[in-house]
Amino acid sequence: MTTYHGGCHCGAVRYEVELELDTVIACNCSICAKEGWRLAFVPAAAFTLRQGEDALRDYQFGNHHIHHLFCTTCGIRSFTWGTGSDGAKMYSVNVRCLDGVDAESLKVQHYDGASL
């Protein structure tokens, strides 16, 4: 596992995440497609919000089980959280928001979120 640091554009929101980053997911749901996300999923224990909880606002759509958090200053949505089918809390990070990571160089797995 490697520890990465990431956050929003203005720096108000910062976090660290531990993950193996070899493949990212490109989802075609309405929000991921419009925002160009490249996703990596981790369990709650692998994600730590370091600053900016007070700068976050929650947006939910569809079945309202994913929390699409965005920075109220710059508008960037650098991570989300929700619960898996087993009820465990999970985070997804936008790999494009991780410091020093070239998301274009990673293997992409496509996911048909639009069909859900």
mmCIF file of C-alpha atoms in Angstrom:
data_model
loop_
_atom_site.group_PDB
_atom_site.id
_atom_site.type_symbol
_atom_site.label_atom_id
_atom_site.label_comp_id
_atom_site.label_asym_id
_atom_site.label_seq_id
_atom_site.Cartn_x
_atom_site.Cartn_y
_atom_site.Cartn_z
ATOM 1 C CA MET A 1 0.000 0.000 0.000
ATOM 2 C CA THR A 2 1.092 3.532 -0.749
ATOM 3 C CA THR A 3 -0.070 6.652 1.072
ATOM 4 C CA TYR A 4 -1.254 9.447 -1.205
ATOM 5 C CA HIS A 5 -2.292 12.977 -0.318
ATOM 6 C CA GLY A 6 -5.047 14.788 -2.134
ATOM 7 C CA GLY A 7 -7.695 17.433 -1.951
ATOM 8 C CA CYS A 8 -9.624 20.137 -3.677
ATOM 9 C CA HIS A 9 -8.314 22.892 -5.961
ATOM 10 C CA CYS A 10 -8.081 25.687 -3.375
ATOM 11 C CA GLY A 11 -6.526 23.492 -0.657
ATOM 12 C CA ALA A 12 -9.279 23.933 1.913
ATOM 13 C CA VAL A 13 -9.998 20.173 1.825
ATOM 14 C CA ARG A 14 -7.053 17.814 2.302
ATOM 15 C CA TYR A 15 -6.943 14.075 2.939
ATOM 16 C CA GLU A 16 -4.686 11.071 2.792
ATOM 17 C CA VAL A 17 -5.538 7.660 1.461
ATOM 18 C CA GLU A 18 -3.750 4.328 1.450
ATOM 19 C CA LEU A 19 -4.212 2.258 -1.690
ATOM 20 C CA GLU A 20 -2.614 0.260 -4.442
ATOM 21 C CA LEU A 21 -2.977 2.417 -7.504
ATOM 22 C CA ASP A 22 -2.631 0.323 -10.634
ATOM 23 C CA THR A 23 -6.136 0.507 -12.107
ATOM 24 C CA VAL A 24 -8.744 3.261 -11.940
ATOM 25 C CA ILE A 25 -12.432 3.068 -12.725
ATOM 26 C CA ALA A 26 -14.117 5.262 -15.327
ATOM 27 C CA CYS A 27 -17.838 5.335 -14.599
ATOM 28 C CA ASN A 28 -20.339 6.586 -17.174
ATOM 29 C CA CYS A 29 -23.075 7.618 -14.713
ATOM 30 C CA SER A 30 -24.376 11.153 -15.155
ATOM 31 C CA ILE A 31 -22.147 12.775 -12.525
ATOM 32 C CA CYS A 32 -18.877 10.883 -13.136
ATOM 33 C CA ALA A 33 -19.124 11.354 -16.903
ATOM 34 C CA LYS A 34 -19.699 15.096 -16.603
ATOM 35 C CA GLU A 35 -16.861 15.545 -14.114
ATOM 36 C CA GLY A 36 -14.360 13.182 -15.770
ATOM 37 C CA TRP A 37 -13.693 11.163 -12.626
ATOM 38 C CA ARG A 38 -11.154 8.381 -12.376
ATOM 39 C CA LEU A 39 -12.143 6.431 -9.282
ATOM 40 C CA ALA A 40 -10.293 4.368 -6.727
ATOM 41 C CA PHE A 41 -12.224 2.752 -3.863
ATOM 42 C CA VAL A 42 -10.955 2.145 -0.332
ATOM 43 C CA PRO A 43 -12.433 1.020 2.991
ATOM 44 C CA ALA A 44 -13.013 3.719 5.619
ATOM 45 C CA ALA A 45 -9.900 2.689 7.564
ATOM 46 C CA ALA A 46 -7.713 3.650 4.578
ATOM 47 C CA PHE A 47 -9.046 7.222 4.297
ATOM 48 C CA THR A 48 -8.299 10.144 6.634
ATOM 49 C CA LEU A 49 -9.711 13.633 6.186
ATOM 50 C CA ARG A 50 -6.909 15.933 7.390
ATOM 51 C CA GLN A 51 -8.610 19.289 7.011
ATOM 52 C CA GLY A 52 -11.671 20.985 5.620
ATOM 53 C CA GLU A 53 -14.621 19.125 7.112
ATOM 54 C CA ASP A 54 -16.244 22.516 7.700
ATOM 55 C CA ALA A 55 -15.671 23.438 4.021
ATOM 56 C CA LEU A 56 -17.569 20.418 2.669
ATOM 57 C CA ARG A 57 -21.125 20.288 1.471
ATOM 58 C CA ASP A 58 -23.038 17.103 0.623
ATOM 59 C CA TYR A 59 -24.882 16.455 -2.628
ATOM 60 C CA GLN A 60 -26.930 13.303 -3.168
ATOM 61 C CA PHE A 61 -28.946 12.177 -6.155
ATOM 62 C CA GLY A 62 -30.564 9.018 -7.487
ATOM 63 C CA ASN A 63 -31.122 6.610 -4.616
ATOM 64 C CA HIS A 64 -29.332 8.951 -2.157
ATOM 65 C CA HIS A 65 -26.842 6.461 -0.776
ATOM 66 C CA ILE A 66 -23.615 8.077 -2.003
ATOM 67 C CA HIS A 67 -22.436 11.311 -0.399
ATOM 68 C CA HIS A 68 -20.887 13.485 -3.115
ATOM 69 C CA LEU A 69 -18.961 15.980 -1.001
ATOM 70 C CA PHE A 70 -17.630 19.150 -2.564
ATOM 71 C CA CYS A 71 -15.608 22.119 -1.363
ATOM 72 C CA THR A 72 -17.836 25.156 -0.810
ATOM 73 C CA THR A 73 -14.987 27.475 -1.845
ATOM 74 C CA CYS A 74 -13.754 26.003 -5.150
ATOM 75 C CA GLY A 75 -16.501 23.470 -5.917
ATOM 76 C CA ILE A 76 -14.180 20.520 -6.466
ATOM 77 C CA ARG A 77 -15.485 17.087 -5.489
ATOM 78 C CA SER A 78 -12.325 15.153 -4.676
ATOM 79 C CA PHE A 79 -13.903 12.226 -2.799
ATOM 80 C CA THR A 80 -17.219 10.603 -1.974
ATOM 81 C CA TRP A 81 -18.390 8.081 0.564
ATOM 82 C CA GLY A 82 -21.173 5.566 0.916
ATOM 83 C CA THR A 83 -21.833 2.087 2.204
ATOM 84 C CA GLY A 84 -21.293 -1.157 0.376
ATOM 85 C CA SER A 85 -23.815 -3.958 0.126
ATOM 86 C CA ASP A 86 -22.353 -5.348 3.359
ATOM 87 C CA GLY A 87 -23.086 -2.053 5.172
ATOM 88 C CA ALA A 88 -19.411 -1.106 5.539
ATOM 89 C CA LYS A 89 -18.431 2.508 4.898
ATOM 90 C CA MET A 90 -16.362 2.970 1.728
ATOM 91 C CA TYR A 91 -14.682 5.976 0.137
ATOM 92 C CA SER A 92 -13.980 6.704 -3.486
ATOM 93 C CA VAL A 93 -11.339 9.222 -4.386
ATOM 94 C CA ASN A 94 -10.968 11.075 -7.625
ATOM 95 C CA VAL A 95 -7.461 9.997 -8.617
ATOM 96 C CA ARG A 96 -7.144 13.228 -10.605
ATOM 97 C CA CYS A 97 -7.150 15.029 -7.220
ATOM 98 C CA LEU A 98 -4.201 13.083 -5.764
ATOM 99 C CA ASP A 99 -0.935 15.017 -5.556
ATOM 100 C CA GLY A 100 1.688 13.940 -8.085
ATOM 101 C CA VAL A 101 -0.427 11.221 -9.730
ATOM 102 C CA ASP A 102 -0.806 11.148 -13.512
ATOM 103 C CA ALA A 103 -4.268 9.616 -13.885
ATOM 104 C CA GLU A 104 -3.800 9.313 -17.651
ATOM 105 C CA SER A 105 -0.930 6.866 -17.181
ATOM 106 C CA LEU A 106 -3.020 4.342 -15.223
ATOM 107 C CA LYS A 107 -4.942 1.373 -16.584
ATOM 108 C CA VAL A 108 -8.665 2.183 -16.878
ATOM 109 C CA GLN A 109 -11.510 -0.213 -16.123
ATOM 110 C CA HIS A 110 -14.861 0.970 -17.480
ATOM 111 C CA TYR A 111 -17.995 0.687 -15.354
ATOM 112 C CA ASP A 112 -21.542 1.086 -16.687
ATOM 113 C CA GLY A 113 -23.011 3.180 -13.886
ATOM 114 C CA ALA A 114 -25.502 4.718 -16.306
ATOM 115 C CA SER A 115 -27.424 1.434 -16.358
ATOM 116 C CA LEU A 116 -28.046 1.376 -12.612
#
